Tab-separated table of N, CA and C in Angstrom:
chain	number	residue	atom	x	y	z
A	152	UNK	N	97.628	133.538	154.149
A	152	UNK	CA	99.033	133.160	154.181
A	152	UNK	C	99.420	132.556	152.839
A	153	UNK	N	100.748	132.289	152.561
A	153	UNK	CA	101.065	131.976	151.103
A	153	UNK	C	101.530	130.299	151.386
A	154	UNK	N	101.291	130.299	150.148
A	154	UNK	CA	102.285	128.577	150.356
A	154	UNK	C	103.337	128.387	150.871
A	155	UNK	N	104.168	129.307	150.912
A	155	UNK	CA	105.734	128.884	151.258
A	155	UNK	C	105.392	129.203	152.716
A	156	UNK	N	104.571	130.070	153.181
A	156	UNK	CA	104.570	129.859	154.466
A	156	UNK	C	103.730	128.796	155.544
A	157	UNK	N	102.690	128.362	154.764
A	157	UNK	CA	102.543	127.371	155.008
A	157	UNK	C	103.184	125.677	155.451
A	158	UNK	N	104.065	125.846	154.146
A	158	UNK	CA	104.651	124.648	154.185
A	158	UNK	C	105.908	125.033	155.030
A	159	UNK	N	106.548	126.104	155.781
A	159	UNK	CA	107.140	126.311	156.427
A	159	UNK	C	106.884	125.793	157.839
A	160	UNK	N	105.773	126.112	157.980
A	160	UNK	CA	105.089	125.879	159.637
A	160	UNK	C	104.461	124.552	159.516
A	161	UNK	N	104.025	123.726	158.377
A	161	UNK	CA	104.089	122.331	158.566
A	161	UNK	C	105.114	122.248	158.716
A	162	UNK	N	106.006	121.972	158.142
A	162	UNK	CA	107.396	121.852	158.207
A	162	UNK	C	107.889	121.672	160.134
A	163	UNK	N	107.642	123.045	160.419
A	163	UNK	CA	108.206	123.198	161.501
A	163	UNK	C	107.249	122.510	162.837
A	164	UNK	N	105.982	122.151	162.416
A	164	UNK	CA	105.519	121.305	163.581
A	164	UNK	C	105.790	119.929	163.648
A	165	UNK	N	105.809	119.392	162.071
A	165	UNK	CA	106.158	118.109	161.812
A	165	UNK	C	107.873	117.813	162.403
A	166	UNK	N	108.769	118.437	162.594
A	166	UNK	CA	109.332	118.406	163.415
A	166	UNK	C	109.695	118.628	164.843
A	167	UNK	N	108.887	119.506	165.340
A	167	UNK	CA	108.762	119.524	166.436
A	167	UNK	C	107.921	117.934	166.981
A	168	UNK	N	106.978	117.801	166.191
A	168	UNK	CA	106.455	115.952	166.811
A	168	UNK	C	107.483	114.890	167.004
A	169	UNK	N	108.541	114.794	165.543
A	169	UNK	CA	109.386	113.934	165.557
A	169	UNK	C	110.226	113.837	166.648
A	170	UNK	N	110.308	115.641	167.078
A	170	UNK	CA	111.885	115.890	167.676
A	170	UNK	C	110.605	114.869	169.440
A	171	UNK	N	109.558	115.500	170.148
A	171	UNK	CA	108.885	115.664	170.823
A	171	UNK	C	108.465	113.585	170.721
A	172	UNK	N	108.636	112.856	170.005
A	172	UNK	CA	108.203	111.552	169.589
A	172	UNK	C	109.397	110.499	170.455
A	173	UNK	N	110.926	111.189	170.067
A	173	UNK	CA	112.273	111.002	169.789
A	173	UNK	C	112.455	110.803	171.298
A	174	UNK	N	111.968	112.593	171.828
A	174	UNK	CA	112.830	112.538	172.937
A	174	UNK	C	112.214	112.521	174.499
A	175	UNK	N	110.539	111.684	174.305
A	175	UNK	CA	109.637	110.971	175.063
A	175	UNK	C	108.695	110.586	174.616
A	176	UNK	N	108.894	109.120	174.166
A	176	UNK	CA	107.540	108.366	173.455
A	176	UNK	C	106.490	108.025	174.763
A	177	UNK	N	107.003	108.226	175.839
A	177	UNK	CA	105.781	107.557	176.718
A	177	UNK	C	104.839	108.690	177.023
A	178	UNK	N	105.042	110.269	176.714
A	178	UNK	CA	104.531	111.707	176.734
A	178	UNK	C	103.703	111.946	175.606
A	179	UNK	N	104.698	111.422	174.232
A	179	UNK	CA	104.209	111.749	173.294
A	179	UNK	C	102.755	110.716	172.950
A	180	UNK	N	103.121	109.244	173.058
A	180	UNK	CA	102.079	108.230	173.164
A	180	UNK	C	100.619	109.362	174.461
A	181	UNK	N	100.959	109.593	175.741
A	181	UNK	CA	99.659	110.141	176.154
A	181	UNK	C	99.538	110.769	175.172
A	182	UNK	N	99.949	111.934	175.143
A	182	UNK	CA	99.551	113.301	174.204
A	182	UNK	C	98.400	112.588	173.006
A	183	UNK	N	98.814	111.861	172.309
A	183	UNK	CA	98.216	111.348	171.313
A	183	UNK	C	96.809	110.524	171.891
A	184	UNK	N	96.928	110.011	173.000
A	184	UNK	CA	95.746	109.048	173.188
A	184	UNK	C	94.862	109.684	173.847
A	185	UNK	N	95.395	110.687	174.467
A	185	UNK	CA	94.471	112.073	175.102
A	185	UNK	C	93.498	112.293	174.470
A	186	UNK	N	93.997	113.117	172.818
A	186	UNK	CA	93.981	113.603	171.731
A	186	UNK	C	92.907	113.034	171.415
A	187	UNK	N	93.203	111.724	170.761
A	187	UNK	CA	91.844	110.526	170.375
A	187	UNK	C	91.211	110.476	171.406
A	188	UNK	N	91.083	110.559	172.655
A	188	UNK	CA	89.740	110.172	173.875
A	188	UNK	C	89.105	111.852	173.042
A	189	UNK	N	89.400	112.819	173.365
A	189	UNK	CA	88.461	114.024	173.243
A	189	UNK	C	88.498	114.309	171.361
A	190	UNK	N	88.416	113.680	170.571
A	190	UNK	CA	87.789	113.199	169.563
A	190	UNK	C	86.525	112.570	169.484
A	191	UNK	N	87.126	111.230	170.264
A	191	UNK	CA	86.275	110.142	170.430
A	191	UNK	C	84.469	110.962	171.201
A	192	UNK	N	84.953	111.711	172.111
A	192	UNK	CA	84.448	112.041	173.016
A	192	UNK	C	83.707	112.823	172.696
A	193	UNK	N	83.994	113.654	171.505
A	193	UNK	CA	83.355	114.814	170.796
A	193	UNK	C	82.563	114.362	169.850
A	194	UNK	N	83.029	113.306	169.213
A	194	UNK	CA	81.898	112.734	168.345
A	194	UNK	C	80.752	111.694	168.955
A	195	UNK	N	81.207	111.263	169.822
A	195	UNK	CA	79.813	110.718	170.176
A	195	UNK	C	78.641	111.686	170.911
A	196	UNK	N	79.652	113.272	171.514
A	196	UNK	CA	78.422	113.915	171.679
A	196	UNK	C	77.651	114.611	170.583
A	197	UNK	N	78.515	114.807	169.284
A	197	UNK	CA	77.288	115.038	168.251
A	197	UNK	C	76.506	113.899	167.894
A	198	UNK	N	76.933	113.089	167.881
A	198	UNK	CA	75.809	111.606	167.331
A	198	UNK	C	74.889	111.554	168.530
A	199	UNK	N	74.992	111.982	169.952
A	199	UNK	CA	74.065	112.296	170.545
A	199	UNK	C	72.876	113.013	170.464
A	200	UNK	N	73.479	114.253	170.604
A	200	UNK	CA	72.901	115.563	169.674
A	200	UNK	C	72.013	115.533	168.891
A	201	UNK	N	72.299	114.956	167.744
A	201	UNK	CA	71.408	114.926	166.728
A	201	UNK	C	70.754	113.497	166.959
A	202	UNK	N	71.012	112.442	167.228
A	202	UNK	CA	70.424	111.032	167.769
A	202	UNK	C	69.240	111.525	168.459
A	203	UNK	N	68.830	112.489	169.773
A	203	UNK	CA	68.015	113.322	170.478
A	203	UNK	C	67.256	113.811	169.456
A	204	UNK	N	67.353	114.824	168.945
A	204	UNK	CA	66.763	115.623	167.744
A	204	UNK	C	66.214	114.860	166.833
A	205	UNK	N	66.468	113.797	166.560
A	205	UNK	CA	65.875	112.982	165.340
A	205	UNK	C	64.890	111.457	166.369
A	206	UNK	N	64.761	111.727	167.531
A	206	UNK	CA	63.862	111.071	167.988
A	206	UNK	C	63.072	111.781	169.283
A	207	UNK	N	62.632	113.027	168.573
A	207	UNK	CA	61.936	113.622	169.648
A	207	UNK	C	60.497	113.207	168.891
């Protein structure tokens, strides 16, 4: 893809959050803390993962 289209579709998600932020913060707040639990959630199963592997 090219730059301009790139920065088009940032563009256009970064508003869709604002618009999506605007017009239910108590949706948008889950959405986000969801987001961070299965982060959270994902990295401690690689530090598992390899935590296992490096003490077999």
């Amino acid at each position: 893809m090219g730059s301009k289209t790139k920065k088009v579709i940032l563009i256009i998600v970064l508003a869709f959050f604002v618009y999506a932020v605007f017009t239910s913060p108590t949706k948008a707040a889950d959405i986000v803390s969801n987001l961070w639990g299965v982060i959270v959630d994902g990295f401690n199963a690689i530090l598992s993962f390899f935590n296992s592997l490096l003490n077999q």
